[in-house]
Structure formats: C-alpha cells, structure tokens
Short mmCIF file of C-alpha atoms in Angstrom, two decimals:
data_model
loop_
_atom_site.label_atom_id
_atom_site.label_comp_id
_atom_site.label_asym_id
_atom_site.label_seq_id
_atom_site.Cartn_x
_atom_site.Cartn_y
_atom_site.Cartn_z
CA UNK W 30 -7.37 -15.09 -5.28
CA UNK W 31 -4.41 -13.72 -5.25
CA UNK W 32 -2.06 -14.02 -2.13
CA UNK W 33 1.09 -12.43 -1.19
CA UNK W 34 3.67 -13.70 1.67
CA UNK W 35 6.23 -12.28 3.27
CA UNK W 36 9.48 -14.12 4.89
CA UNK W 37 10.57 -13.17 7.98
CA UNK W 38 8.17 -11.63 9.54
CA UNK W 39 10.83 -9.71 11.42
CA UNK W 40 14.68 -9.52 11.03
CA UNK W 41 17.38 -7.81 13.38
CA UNK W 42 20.63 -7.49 11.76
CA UNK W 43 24.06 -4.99 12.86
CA UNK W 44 24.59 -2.27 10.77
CA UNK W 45 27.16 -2.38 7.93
CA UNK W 46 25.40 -6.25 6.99
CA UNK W 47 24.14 -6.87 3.83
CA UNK W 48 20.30 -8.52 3.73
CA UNK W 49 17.46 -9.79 1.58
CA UNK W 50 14.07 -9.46 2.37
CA UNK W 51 11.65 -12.03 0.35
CA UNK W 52 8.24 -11.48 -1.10
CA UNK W 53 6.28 -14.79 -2.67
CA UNK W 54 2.78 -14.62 -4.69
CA UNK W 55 0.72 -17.00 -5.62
CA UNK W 56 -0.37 -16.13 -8.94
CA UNK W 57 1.72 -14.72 -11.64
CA UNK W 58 -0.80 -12.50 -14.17
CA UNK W 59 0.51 -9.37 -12.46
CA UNK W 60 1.04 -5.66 -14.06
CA UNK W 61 3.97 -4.86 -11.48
CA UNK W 62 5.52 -5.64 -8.35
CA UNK W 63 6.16 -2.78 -5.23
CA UNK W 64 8.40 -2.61 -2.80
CA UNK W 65 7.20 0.02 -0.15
CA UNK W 66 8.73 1.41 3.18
CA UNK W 67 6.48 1.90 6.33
CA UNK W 68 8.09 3.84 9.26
CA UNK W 69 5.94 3.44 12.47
CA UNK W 70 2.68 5.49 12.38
CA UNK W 71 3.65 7.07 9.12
CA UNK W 72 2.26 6.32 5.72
CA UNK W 73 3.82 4.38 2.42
CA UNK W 74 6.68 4.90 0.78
CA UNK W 75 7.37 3.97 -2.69
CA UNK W 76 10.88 2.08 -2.87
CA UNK W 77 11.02 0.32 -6.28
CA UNK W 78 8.63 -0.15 -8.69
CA UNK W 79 9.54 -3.49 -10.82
CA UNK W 80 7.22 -3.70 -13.97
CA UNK W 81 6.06 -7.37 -15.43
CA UNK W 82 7.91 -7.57 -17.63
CA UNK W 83 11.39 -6.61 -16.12
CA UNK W 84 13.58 -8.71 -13.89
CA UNK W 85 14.80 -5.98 -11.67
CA UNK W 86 15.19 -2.27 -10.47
CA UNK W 87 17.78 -0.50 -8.70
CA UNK W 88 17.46 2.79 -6.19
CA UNK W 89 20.46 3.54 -4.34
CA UNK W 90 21.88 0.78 -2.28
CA UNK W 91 18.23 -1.42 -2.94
CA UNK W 92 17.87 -3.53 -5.21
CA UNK W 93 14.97 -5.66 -5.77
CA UNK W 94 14.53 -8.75 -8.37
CA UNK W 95 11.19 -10.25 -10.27
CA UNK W 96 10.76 -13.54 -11.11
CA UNK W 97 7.32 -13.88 -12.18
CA UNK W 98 7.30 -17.59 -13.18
CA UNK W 99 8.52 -18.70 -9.55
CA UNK W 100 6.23 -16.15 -7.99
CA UNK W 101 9.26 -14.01 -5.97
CA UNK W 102 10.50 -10.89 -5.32
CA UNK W 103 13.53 -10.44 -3.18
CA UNK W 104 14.72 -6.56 -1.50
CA UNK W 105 18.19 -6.21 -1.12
CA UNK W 106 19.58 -3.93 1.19
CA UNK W 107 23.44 -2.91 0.67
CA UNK W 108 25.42 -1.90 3.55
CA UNK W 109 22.81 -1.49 6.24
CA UNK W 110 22.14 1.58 8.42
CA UNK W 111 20.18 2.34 11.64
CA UNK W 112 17.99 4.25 9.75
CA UNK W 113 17.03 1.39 7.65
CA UNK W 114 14.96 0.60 10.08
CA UNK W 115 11.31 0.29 9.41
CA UNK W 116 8.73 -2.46 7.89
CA UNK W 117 9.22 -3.33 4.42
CA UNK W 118 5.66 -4.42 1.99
CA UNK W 119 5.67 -5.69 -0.83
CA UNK W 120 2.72 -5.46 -3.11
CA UNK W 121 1.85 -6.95 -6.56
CA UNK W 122 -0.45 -5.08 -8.70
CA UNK W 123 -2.90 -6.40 -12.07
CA UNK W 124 -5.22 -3.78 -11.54
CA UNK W 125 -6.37 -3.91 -7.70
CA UNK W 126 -3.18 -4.32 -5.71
CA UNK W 127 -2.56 -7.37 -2.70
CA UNK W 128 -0.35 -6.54 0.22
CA UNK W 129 1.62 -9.08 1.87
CA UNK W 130 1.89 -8.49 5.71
CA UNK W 131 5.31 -6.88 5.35
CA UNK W 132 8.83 -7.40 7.39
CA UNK W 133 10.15 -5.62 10.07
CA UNK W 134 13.65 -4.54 9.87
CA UNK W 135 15.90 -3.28 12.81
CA UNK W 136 19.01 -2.59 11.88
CA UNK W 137 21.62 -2.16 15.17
CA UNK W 138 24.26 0.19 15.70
CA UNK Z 24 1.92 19.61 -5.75
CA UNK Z 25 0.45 18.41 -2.52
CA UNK Z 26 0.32 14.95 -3.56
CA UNK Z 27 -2.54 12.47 -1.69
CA UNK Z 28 -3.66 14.50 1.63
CA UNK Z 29 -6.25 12.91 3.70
CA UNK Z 30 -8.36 14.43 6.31
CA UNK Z 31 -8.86 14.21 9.04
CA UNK Z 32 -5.80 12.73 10.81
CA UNK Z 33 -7.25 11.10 13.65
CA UNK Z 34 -10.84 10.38 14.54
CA UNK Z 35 -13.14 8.81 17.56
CA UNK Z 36 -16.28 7.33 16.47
CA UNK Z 37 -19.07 6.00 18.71
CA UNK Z 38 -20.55 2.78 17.22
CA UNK Z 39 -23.43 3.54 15.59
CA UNK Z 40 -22.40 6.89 13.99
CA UNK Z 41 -21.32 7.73 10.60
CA UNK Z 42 -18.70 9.95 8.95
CA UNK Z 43 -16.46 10.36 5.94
CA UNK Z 44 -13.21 10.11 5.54
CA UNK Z 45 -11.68 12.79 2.75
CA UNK Z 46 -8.97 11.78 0.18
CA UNK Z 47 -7.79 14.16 -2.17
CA UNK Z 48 -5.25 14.33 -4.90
CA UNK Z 49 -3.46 17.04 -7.24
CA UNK Z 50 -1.43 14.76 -9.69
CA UNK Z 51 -4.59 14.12 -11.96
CA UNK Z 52 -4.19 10.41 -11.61
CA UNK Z 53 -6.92 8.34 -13.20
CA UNK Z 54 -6.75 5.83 -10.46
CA UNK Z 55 -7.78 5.80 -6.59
CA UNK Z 56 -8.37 3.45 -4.11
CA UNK Z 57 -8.89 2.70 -0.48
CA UNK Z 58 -6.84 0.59 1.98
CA UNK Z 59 -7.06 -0.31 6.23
CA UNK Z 60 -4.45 -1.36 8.25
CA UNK Z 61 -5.03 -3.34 11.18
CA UNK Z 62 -1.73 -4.03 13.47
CA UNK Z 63 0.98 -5.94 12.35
CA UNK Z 64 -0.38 -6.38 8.66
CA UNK Z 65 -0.47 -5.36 5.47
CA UNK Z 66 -2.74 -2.93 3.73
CA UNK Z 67 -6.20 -4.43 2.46
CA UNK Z 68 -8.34 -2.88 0.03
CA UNK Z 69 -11.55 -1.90 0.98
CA UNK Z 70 -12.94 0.31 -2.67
CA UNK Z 71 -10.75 1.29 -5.76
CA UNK Z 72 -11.84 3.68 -8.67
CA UNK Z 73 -10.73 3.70 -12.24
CA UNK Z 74 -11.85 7.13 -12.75
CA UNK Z 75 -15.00 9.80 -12.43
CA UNK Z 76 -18.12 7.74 -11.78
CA UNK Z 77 -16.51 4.53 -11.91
CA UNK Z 78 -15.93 2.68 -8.26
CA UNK Z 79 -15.38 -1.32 -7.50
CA UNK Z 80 -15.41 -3.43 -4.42
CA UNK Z 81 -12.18 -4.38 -2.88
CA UNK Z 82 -11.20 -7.61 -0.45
CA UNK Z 83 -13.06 -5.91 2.28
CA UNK Z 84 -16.12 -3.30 1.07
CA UNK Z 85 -18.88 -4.40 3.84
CA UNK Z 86 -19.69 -1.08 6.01
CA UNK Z 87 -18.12 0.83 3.41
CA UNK Z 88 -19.47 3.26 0.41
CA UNK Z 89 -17.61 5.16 -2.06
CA UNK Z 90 -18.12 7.76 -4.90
CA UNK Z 91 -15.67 9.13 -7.56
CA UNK Z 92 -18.00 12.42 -8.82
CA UNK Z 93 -14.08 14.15 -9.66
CA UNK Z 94 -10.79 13.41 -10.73
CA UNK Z 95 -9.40 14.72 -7.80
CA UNK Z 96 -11.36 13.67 -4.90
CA UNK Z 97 -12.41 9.77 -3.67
CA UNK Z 98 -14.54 10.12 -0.03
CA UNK Z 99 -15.14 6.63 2.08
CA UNK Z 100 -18.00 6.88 4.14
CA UNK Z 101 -18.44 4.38 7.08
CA UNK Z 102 -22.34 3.73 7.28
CA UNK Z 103 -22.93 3.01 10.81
CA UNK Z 104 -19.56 2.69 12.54
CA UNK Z 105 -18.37 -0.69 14.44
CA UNK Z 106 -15.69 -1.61 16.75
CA UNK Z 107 -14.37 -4.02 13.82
CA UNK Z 108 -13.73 -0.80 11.76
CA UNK Z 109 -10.96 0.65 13.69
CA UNK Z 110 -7.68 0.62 11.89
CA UNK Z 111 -5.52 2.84 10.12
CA UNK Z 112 -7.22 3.84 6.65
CA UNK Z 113 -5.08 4.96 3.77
CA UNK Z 114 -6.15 6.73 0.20
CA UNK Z 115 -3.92 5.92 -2.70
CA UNK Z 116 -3.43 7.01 -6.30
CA UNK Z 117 -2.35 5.40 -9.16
CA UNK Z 118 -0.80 6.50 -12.83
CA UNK Z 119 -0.81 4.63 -15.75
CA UNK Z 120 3.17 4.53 -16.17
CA UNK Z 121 3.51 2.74 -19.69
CA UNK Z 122 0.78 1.95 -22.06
CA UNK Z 123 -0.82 -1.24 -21.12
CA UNK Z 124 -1.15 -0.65 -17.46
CA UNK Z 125 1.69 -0.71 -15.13
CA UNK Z 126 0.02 1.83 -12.01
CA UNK Z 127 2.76 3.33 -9.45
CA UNK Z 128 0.85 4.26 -6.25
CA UNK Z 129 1.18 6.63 -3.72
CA UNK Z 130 -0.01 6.82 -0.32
CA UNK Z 131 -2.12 9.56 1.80
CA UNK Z 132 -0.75 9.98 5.67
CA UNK Z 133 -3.63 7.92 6.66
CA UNK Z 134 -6.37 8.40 8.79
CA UNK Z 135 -6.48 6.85 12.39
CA UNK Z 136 -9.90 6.07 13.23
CA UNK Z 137 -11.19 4.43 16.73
CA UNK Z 138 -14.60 3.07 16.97
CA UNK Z 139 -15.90 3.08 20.81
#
C-alpha cells in the first residue's frame, strides 16, 4: 500500500526567504507526482504536475524535483510572499492517487 | 468551461438519512473520482471511475455507492448517514496527458457535509 509523508507538518518562515517543502513515498511504480495548493476552506489547486519519468517541473518561482528511486519530491518556493500562505499536498498518482497529509505554510510580513 | 462543480455546497444530515452528493464535469475527462477530507489531513479516496459504467473502490468505500451512467456526471450517495461521515468531500477529474497514463486532476469546491 502505498503511503505518502509529508515533512513539516507546518512551517513559518518571513517573507522574502527561500524554502523547501518535502514529500516522501513509499513505493516507486508511480504514473506522476502533484504538487497541489489548499487555501483554507477552498478546494485544490494544481501547482506542478511532475510526470515519472521526468526529474522536475518549473511554474513561476516553484519548482519541484522527482526522484523516484529515493521515493522524494521536494517544492521549492523562491522568494516568499504573504500570500504564499496556505497548505501545500503532495500526491503521487499510478492510477488511484495517495495524498500525503500536506504542510502548512505561513509566510510573515 | 465550468470545469468540476459540485452541489450542493454545504449540507446537514441527520444520522440515519441518505442523500447524494452531485459532481459534474464539462472537460470530457475519462477519469473521476471521489475524495473526504477530515481536519488537518490529506484527501482520501473513497470511489474512482475510469469511465461510463466502470466504478472501483477507493481506501475508504464503506457507507458509500457510486455510478458513472455519463461522461460527465459521477454522484456519491451516502446510504444511511453517520457521524463518522462528516468531512469535506471533493469530486475530481482526471485526463490522460501522454499516452501511457500520466492523469492531471482537478478539484470540485467541495462539499461540506455534517452528520448530526
């Protein structure tokens, strides 16, 4: 069964920083890798979309790496802002799609 | 396009009762599937479908019943509802991006449902 973790659980860092959110899965025969944003009572986001068989996808000021073999994903996030501000998922995808529990970011003026 | 709406937005159940939660989508994707949300974690999948007629269990299907008669549309019905089933439910739909498999999803608003 396929399980997906999610390190820190929560992370407050002042704007302007530059951070890295981690995802970790536990097995590796996966179609693609998603990096979604969740602002509070709202729905999903898309953010990046990493397929199998890439290493890793850029939007902006995210950028988020694959490493299947090791089981990891990592979200970077350029230059903070306040509004950066929400909780981050990750979820891999063969098929049926697991969710790890996500991280919250706050990001302070 | 309207993308995935869901309906309706919020809903109080008394335990016992049953409803159905709606999940539509306009982007003629082959692939839909239902998520909840309890507090503080991630989504878990309760039914998926790979297209008309064709619906699977998820991590989490007890309670829960599905059918995929269109493209388009992918009701959950809660059976008899329980305190255990509130949570924030979400529709999804996927694509087929490449060849081979690789499914982008995207997300309904998501339905708030309380069970009294």
């Amino acid at each position: 069964k396929q399980e997906v973790t999610q390190i820190p659980a929560a992370l407050s860092v002042p704007e302007g920083e530059n951070l890295v959110l981690n995802c970790s899965f536990t097995d590796s025969a996966i179609y693609n890798l998603q990096w979604f944003r969740q602002d509070p009572g709202k729905g999903l986001t898309s953010l990046l979309l990493i397929q199998s068989s890439q290493r890793e996808q850029t939007s902006g000021r995210l950028n988020a790496s694959l490493d299947k073999s090791s089981g990891r994903s990592t979200l970077y996030i350029a230059a903070s802002q306040p509004g950066d501000s929400a909780t981050y998922l990750c979820a891999v995808s063969a098929g049926k799609s697991t969710f790890g529990d996500g991280t919250t970011l706050t990001v302070k003026p | 396009n309207a993308g995935v709406t869901q309906t309706p937005k919020f809903q109080v159940l008394k335990t016992g009762q049953s409803m159905t939660l709606q999940c539509a989508q306009d982007m003629n994707h082959e692939y839909m599937s239902w998520y909840r949300q309890d507090p503080g974690m991630g989504l878990r999948l309760i039914h998926y479908s790979v297209g008309a007629g064709i619906t699977d269990q998820g991590e989490v299907p007890n309670g829960y019943n599905v059918s995929r008669s269109t493209t388009e549309d992918f009701p959950l019905r809660l059976l008899s509802a329980a305190p255990s089933q509130t949570s924030v439910y979400f529709c999804a739909s996927s694509y087929s991006r490449l060849a081979g498999g690789v499914y982008e999803q995207y997300f309904g608003p998501g339905t708030r449902l309380t069970v009294t």
